[in-house]
Coordinates of C-alpha atoms in Angstrom, one line a residue:
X1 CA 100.7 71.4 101.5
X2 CA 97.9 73.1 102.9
X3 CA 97.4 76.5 104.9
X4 CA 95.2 76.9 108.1
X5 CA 92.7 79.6 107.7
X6 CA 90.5 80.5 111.2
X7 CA 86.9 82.1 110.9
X8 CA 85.6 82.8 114.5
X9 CA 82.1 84.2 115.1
X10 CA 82.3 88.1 117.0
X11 CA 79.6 90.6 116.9
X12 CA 80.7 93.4 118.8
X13 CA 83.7 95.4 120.2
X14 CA 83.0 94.8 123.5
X15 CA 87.0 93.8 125.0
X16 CA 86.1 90.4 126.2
X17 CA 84.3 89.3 123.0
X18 CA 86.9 90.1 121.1
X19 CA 90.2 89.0 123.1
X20 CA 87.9 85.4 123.8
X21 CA 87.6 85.6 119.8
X22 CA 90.9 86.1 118.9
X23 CA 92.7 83.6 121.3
X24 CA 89.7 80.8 119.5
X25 CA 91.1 81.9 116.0
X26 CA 94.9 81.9 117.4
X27 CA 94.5 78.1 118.9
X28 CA 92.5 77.0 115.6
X29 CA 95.6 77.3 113.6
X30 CA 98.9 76.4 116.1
X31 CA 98.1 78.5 119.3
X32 CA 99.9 81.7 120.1
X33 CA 103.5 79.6 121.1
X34 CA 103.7 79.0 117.8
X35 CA 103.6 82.8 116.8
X36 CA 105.4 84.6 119.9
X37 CA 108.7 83.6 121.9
X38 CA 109.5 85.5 124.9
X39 CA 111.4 88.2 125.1
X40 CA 110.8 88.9 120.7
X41 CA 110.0 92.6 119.7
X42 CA 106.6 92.1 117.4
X43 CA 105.5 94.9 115.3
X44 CA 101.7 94.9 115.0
X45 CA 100.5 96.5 112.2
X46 CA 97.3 98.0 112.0
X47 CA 96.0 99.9 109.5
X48 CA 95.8 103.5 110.2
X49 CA 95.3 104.8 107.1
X50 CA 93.9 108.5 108.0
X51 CA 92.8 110.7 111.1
X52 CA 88.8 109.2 111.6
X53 CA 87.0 108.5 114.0
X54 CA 86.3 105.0 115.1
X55 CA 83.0 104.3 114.0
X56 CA 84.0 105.1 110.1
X57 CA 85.3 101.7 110.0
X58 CA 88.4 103.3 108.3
X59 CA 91.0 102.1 110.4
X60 CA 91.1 99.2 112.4
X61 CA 89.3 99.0 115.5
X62 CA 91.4 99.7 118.7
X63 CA 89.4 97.1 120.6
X64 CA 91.7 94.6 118.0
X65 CA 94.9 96.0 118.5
X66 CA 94.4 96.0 122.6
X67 CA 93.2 92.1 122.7
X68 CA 96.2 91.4 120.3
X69 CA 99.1 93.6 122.7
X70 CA 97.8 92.1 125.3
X71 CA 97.9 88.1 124.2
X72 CA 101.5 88.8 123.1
X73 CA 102.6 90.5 126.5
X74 CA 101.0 87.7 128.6
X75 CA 102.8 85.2 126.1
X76 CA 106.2 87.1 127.0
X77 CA 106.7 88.9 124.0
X78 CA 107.1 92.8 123.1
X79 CA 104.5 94.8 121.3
X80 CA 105.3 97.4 119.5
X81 CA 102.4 99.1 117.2
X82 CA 103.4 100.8 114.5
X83 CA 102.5 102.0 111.1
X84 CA 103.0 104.8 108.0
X85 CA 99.5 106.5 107.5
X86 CA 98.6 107.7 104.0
X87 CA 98.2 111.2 105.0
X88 CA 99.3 112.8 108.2
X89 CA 101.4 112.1 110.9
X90 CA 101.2 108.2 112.6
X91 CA 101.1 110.3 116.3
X92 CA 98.0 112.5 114.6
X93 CA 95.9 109.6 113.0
X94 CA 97.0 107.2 116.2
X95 CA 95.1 109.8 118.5
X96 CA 91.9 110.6 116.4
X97 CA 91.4 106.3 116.4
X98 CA 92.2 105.5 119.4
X99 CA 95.4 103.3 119.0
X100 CA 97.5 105.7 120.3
X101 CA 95.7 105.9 123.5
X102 CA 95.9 101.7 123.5
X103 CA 99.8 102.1 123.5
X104 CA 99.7 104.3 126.3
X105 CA 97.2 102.6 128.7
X106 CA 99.5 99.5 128.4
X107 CA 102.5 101.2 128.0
X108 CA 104.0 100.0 124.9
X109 CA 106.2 101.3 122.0
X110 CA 104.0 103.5 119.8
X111 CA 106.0 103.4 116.9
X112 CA 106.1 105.8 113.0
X113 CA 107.3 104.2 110.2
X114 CA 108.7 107.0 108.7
X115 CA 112.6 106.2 107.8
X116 CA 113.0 104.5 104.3
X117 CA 115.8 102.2 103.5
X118 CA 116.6 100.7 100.2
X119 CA 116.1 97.0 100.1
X120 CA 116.5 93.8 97.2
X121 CA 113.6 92.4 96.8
X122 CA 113.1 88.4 97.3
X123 CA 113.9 86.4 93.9
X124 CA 111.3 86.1 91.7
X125 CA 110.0 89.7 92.7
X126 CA 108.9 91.6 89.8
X127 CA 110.3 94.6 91.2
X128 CA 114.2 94.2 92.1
X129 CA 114.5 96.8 94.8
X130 CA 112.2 98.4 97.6
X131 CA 111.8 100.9 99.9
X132 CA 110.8 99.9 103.5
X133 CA 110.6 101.5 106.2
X134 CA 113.8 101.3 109.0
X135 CA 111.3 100.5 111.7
X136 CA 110.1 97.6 110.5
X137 CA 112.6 95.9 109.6
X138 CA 114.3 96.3 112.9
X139 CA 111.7 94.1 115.0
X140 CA 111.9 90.5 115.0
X141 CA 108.6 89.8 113.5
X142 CA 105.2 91.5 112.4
X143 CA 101.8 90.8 113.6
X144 CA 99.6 92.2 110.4
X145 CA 96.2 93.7 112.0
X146 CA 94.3 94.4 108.4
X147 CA 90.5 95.8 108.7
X148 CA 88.4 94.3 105.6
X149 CA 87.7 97.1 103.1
X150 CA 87.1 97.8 99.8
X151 CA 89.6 99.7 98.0
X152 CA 88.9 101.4 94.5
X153 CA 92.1 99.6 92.8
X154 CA 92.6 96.4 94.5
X155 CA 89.1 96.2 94.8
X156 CA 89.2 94.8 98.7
X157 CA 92.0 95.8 101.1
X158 CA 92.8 92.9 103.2
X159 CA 96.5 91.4 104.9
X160 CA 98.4 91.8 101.4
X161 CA 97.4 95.1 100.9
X162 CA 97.7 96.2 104.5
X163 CA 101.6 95.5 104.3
X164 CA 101.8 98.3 101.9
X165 CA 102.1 100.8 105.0
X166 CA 105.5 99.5 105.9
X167 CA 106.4 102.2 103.1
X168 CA 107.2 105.3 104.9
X169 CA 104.7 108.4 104.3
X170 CA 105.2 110.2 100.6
X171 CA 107.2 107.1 99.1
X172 CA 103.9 105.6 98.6
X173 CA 102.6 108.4 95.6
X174 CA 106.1 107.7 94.3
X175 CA 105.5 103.8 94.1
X176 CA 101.6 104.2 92.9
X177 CA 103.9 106.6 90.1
X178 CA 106.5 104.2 89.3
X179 CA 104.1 101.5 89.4
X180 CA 102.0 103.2 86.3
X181 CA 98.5 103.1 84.9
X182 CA 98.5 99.6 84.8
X183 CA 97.0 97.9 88.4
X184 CA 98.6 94.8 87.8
X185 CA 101.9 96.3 88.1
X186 CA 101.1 98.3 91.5
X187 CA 99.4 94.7 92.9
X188 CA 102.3 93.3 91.8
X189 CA 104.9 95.7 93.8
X190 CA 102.4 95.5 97.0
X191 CA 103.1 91.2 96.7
X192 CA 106.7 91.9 96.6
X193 CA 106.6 93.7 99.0
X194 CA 104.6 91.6 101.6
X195 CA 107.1 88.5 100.5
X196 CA 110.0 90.2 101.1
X197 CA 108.4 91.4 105.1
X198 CA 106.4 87.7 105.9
X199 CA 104.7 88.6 108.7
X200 CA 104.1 85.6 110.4
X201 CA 100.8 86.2 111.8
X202 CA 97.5 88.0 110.0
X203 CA 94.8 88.4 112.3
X204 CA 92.0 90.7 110.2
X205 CA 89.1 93.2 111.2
X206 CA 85.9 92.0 110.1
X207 CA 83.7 93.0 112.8
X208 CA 83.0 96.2 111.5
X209 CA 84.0 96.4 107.6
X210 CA 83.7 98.5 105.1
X211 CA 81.7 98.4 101.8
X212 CA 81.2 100.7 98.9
X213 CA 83.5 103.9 98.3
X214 CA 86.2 102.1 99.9
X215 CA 89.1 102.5 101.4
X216 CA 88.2 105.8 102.9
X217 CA 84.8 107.3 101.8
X218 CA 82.9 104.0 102.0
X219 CA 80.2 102.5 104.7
X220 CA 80.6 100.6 107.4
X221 CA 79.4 97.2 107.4
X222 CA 78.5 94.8 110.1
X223 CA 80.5 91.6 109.2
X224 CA 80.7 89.8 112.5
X225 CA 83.7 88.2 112.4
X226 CA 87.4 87.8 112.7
X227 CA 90.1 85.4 110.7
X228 CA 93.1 84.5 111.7
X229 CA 96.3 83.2 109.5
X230 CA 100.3 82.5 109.1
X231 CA 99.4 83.7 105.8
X232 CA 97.6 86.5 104.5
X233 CA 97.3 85.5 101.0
X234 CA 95.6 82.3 101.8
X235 CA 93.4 84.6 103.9
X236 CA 92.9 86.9 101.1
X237 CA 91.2 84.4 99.4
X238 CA 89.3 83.0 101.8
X239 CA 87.2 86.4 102.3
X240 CA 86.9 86.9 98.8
X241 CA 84.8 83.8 99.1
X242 CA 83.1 85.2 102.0
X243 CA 82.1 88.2 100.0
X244 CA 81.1 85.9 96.9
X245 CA 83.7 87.8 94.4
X246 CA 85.7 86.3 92.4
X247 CA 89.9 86.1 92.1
X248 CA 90.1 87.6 88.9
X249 CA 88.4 91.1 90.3
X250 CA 91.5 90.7 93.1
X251 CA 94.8 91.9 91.3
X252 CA 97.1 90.9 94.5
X253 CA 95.5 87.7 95.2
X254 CA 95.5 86.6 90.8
X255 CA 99.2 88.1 90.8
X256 CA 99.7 85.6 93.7
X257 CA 98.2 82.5 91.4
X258 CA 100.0 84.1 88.3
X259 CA 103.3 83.2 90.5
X260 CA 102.2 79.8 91.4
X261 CA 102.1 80.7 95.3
X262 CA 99.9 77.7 96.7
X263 CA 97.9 79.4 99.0
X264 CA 96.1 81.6 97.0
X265 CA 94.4 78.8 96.1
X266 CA 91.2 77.5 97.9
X267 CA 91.9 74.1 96.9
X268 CA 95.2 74.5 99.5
X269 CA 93.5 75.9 102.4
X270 CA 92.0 74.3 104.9
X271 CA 89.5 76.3 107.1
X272 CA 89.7 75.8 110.8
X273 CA 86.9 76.3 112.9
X274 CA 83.1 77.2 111.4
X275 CA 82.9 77.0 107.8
X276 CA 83.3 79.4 105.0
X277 CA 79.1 79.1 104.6
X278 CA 78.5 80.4 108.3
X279 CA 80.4 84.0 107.2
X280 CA 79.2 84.7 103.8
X281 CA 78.4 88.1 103.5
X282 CA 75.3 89.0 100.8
X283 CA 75.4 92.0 98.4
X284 CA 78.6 93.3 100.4
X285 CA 78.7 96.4 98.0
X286 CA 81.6 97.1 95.8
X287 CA 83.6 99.8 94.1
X288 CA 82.7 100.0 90.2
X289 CA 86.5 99.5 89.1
X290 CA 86.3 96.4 87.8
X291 CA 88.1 95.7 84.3
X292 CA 90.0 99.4 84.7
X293 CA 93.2 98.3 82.9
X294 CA 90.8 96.8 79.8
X295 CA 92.0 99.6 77.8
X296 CA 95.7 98.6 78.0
X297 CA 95.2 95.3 76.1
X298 CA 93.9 97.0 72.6
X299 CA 95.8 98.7 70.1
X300 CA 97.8 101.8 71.0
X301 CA 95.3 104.2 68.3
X302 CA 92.1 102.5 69.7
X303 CA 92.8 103.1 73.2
X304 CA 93.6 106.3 72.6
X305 CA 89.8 107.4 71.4
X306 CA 88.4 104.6 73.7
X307 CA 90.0 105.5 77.0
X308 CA 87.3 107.7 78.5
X309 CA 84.3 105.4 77.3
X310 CA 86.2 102.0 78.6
X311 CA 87.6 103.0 81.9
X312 CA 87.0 103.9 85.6
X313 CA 88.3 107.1 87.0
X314 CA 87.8 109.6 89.7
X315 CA 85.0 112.3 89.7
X316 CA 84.8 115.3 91.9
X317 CA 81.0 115.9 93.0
X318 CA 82.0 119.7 93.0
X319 CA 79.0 120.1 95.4
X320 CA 80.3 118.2 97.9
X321 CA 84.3 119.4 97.8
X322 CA 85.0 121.8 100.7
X323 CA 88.5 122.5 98.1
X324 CA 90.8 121.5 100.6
X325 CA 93.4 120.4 98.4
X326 CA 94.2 117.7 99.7
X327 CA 93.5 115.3 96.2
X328 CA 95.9 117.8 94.9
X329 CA 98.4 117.5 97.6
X330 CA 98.1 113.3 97.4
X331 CA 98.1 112.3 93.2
X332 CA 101.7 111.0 92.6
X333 CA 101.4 112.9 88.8
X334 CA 100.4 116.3 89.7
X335 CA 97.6 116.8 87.2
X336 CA 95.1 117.8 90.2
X337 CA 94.3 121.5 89.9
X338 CA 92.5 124.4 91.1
X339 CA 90.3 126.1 88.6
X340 CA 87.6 128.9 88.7
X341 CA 84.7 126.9 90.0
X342 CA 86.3 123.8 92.1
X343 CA 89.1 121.2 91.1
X344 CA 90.2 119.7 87.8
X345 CA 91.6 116.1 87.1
X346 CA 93.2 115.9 84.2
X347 CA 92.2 112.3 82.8
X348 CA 94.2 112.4 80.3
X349 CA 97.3 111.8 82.1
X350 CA 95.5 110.2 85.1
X351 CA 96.8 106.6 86.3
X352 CA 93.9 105.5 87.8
X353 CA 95.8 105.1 91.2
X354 CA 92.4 106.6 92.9
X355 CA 95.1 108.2 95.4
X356 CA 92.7 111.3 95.7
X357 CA 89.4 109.2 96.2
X358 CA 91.3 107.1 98.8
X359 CA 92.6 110.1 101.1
X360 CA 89.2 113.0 100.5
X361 CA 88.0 113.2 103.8
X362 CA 84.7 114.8 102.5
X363 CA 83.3 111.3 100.3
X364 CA 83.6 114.3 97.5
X365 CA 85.3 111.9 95.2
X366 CA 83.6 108.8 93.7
X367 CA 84.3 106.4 90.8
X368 CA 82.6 107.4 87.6
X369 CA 82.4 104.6 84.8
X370 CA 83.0 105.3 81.2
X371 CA 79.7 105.1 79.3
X372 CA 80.6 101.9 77.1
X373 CA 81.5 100.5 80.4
X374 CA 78.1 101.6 81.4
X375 CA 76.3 99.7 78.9
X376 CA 78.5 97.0 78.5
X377 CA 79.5 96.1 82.0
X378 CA 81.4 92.6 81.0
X379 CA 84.1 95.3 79.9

């Protein structure tokens, strides 16, 4: 069985480009009937991860969250947009990206996920229960509105990983804390999580990415594009062809093959519209955290003297921290600290989550590579 995958051609923000855009890549795989009844409540789900502006490609674009309210009112359905920002309130990062401002202009439900309810997770999950937020689960569907990213431990940020802000607010550090140093584990839990909620539509960002120091601190990108799919693992894979990476640098997308899910497979999709060749995107810049759970799989007294050498982990460019506190406020262990001279990470005790570098608002915290890494960078 195969999964429909769109790639349609869009270059700029400008309403009527996109909308025209998004209706092709709708049509290409079943045509909006297929993804909105009348009179259905449909959460979309953007990704509004922190308070920035527009134009640092952080969040996704308003102009894509309009065009998608307003196919699904003319098709007799009910938006709602909604989301859990990492940091800060979903009315305060809403306002500084212009989303709130979309659900006001068309007067629709502007939505914070911010009440958690305990779930069971699908069978097969690897983690049994969950913690999902009330609003959410009280819509009849969700429209996922990812925006293509990279992201220092899942490497890209895409429609799996956008599902991840169905957790309400501070139950995130807990899961990145219960999840542990290993990413595989945390991939893992975001995959459970996004087959346990099934949106049934994924309509991605990719106008405007974001390369580099990803999620947050990273630059913008012009992609020219948007995808469409009922599936956002099949999705997932198809842009990590577009980028020209491979699965194995993905951990949600090889979790998804580990579990035998079809679609995260190229040889299931099929590609509707222009070809994957027409979208490639070359030397799309990534974050140097490839390999970071190598020093799990050797001996307990070798990893202990070859953790620093062998791994990625955050690093404070002192120069550039303003000392906000926010890192300090945002790592799920507590080993952040102020100290006489700026702020300390204990990497001793760090998980590698790369919560801090993911919510500085300053680009003051980058990925620094252990030196054998460095020099040996199949590690």
């Amino acid at each position: 069985m195969t999964t429909d995958v769109s790639i349609v051609k869009c270059d700029s923000y400008e309403i009527d480009l996109v909308r025209r855009a998004i209706e092709e890549s709708i049509e290409l795989i079943g045509g909006v009937e297929r993804f909105v009844k009348r009179g259905e409540r449909l959460l979309l789900k953007p990704n509004m991860l922190a308070a920035k502006e527009v134009d640092a490609a952080v969040t996704t674009n308003p102009v894509i969250v309009r065009a998608v309210a307003e196919i699904v009112k003319d098709a007799g359905g009910i938006p709602v947009i909604g989301d859990s920002p990492g940091m800060g309130s979903a009315l305060k990062v809403g306002k500084k990206c212009g989303i709130l401002e979309v659900a006001e202009e068309l007067a629709i439900e502007f939505t914070p996920l911010t009440t958690p309810v305990d779930v069971e997770a699908s069978e097969g999950a690897i983690f049994k229960r969950l913690e999902i937020a009330k609003e959410a689960l009280e819509v009849d569907g969700i429209i996922n509105l990812p925006k293509f990213k990279t992201h220092a431990q899942m490497f890209l940020t895409m429609g799996v990983k956008n599902i991840f802000g169905c957790v309400p607010g501070k139950r995130k550090l807990q899961w990145h804390f219960s999840a542990g140093i290993d990413s595989t584990h945390f991939a893992g839990m975001i995959l459970d999580l996004y087959l346990y909620l099934r949106p049934r539509l994924t309509i991605i960002d990719a106008i405007i990415s974001m390369e580099g120091n990803g999620p947050m601190s990273g630059d913008p990108r012009q992609t020219n594009f948007v995808a469409a799919s009922p599936e956002a693992i099949a999705l997932d894979r198809v842009l990590i062809e577009v980028v020209g990476r491979k699965v194995e640098e993905v951990p949600i997308i090889q979790n998804a093959q580990w579990r035998g899910i079809e679609a995260a497979k190229l040889e299931n999709i099929k590609i509707q519209g222009a070809g994957i060749d027409n979208f490639r995107v070359k030397d799309f810049k990534v974050p140097p955290t490839l390999h970071t759970n190598f020093a799990n799989s050797l001996p307990n007294f070798i990893e202990k003297r070859l953790r620093k050498s062998i791994t990625s982990r955050p690093h404070i460019k002192q120069s550039q921290c303003t000392k906000c506190g926010l890192c300090i406020k945002v790592c799920p262990l507590n080993i952040i600290s102020r100290v006489e001279g700026g702020i300390y990470i204990n990497h001793t005790d760090c998980i590698r989550c790369f919560c801090c570098q993911e919510m500085c608002p300053w680009k003051a915290i980058d990925i620094k590579e252990g030196w054998l890494k460095k020099i040996l960078p199949g590690l």
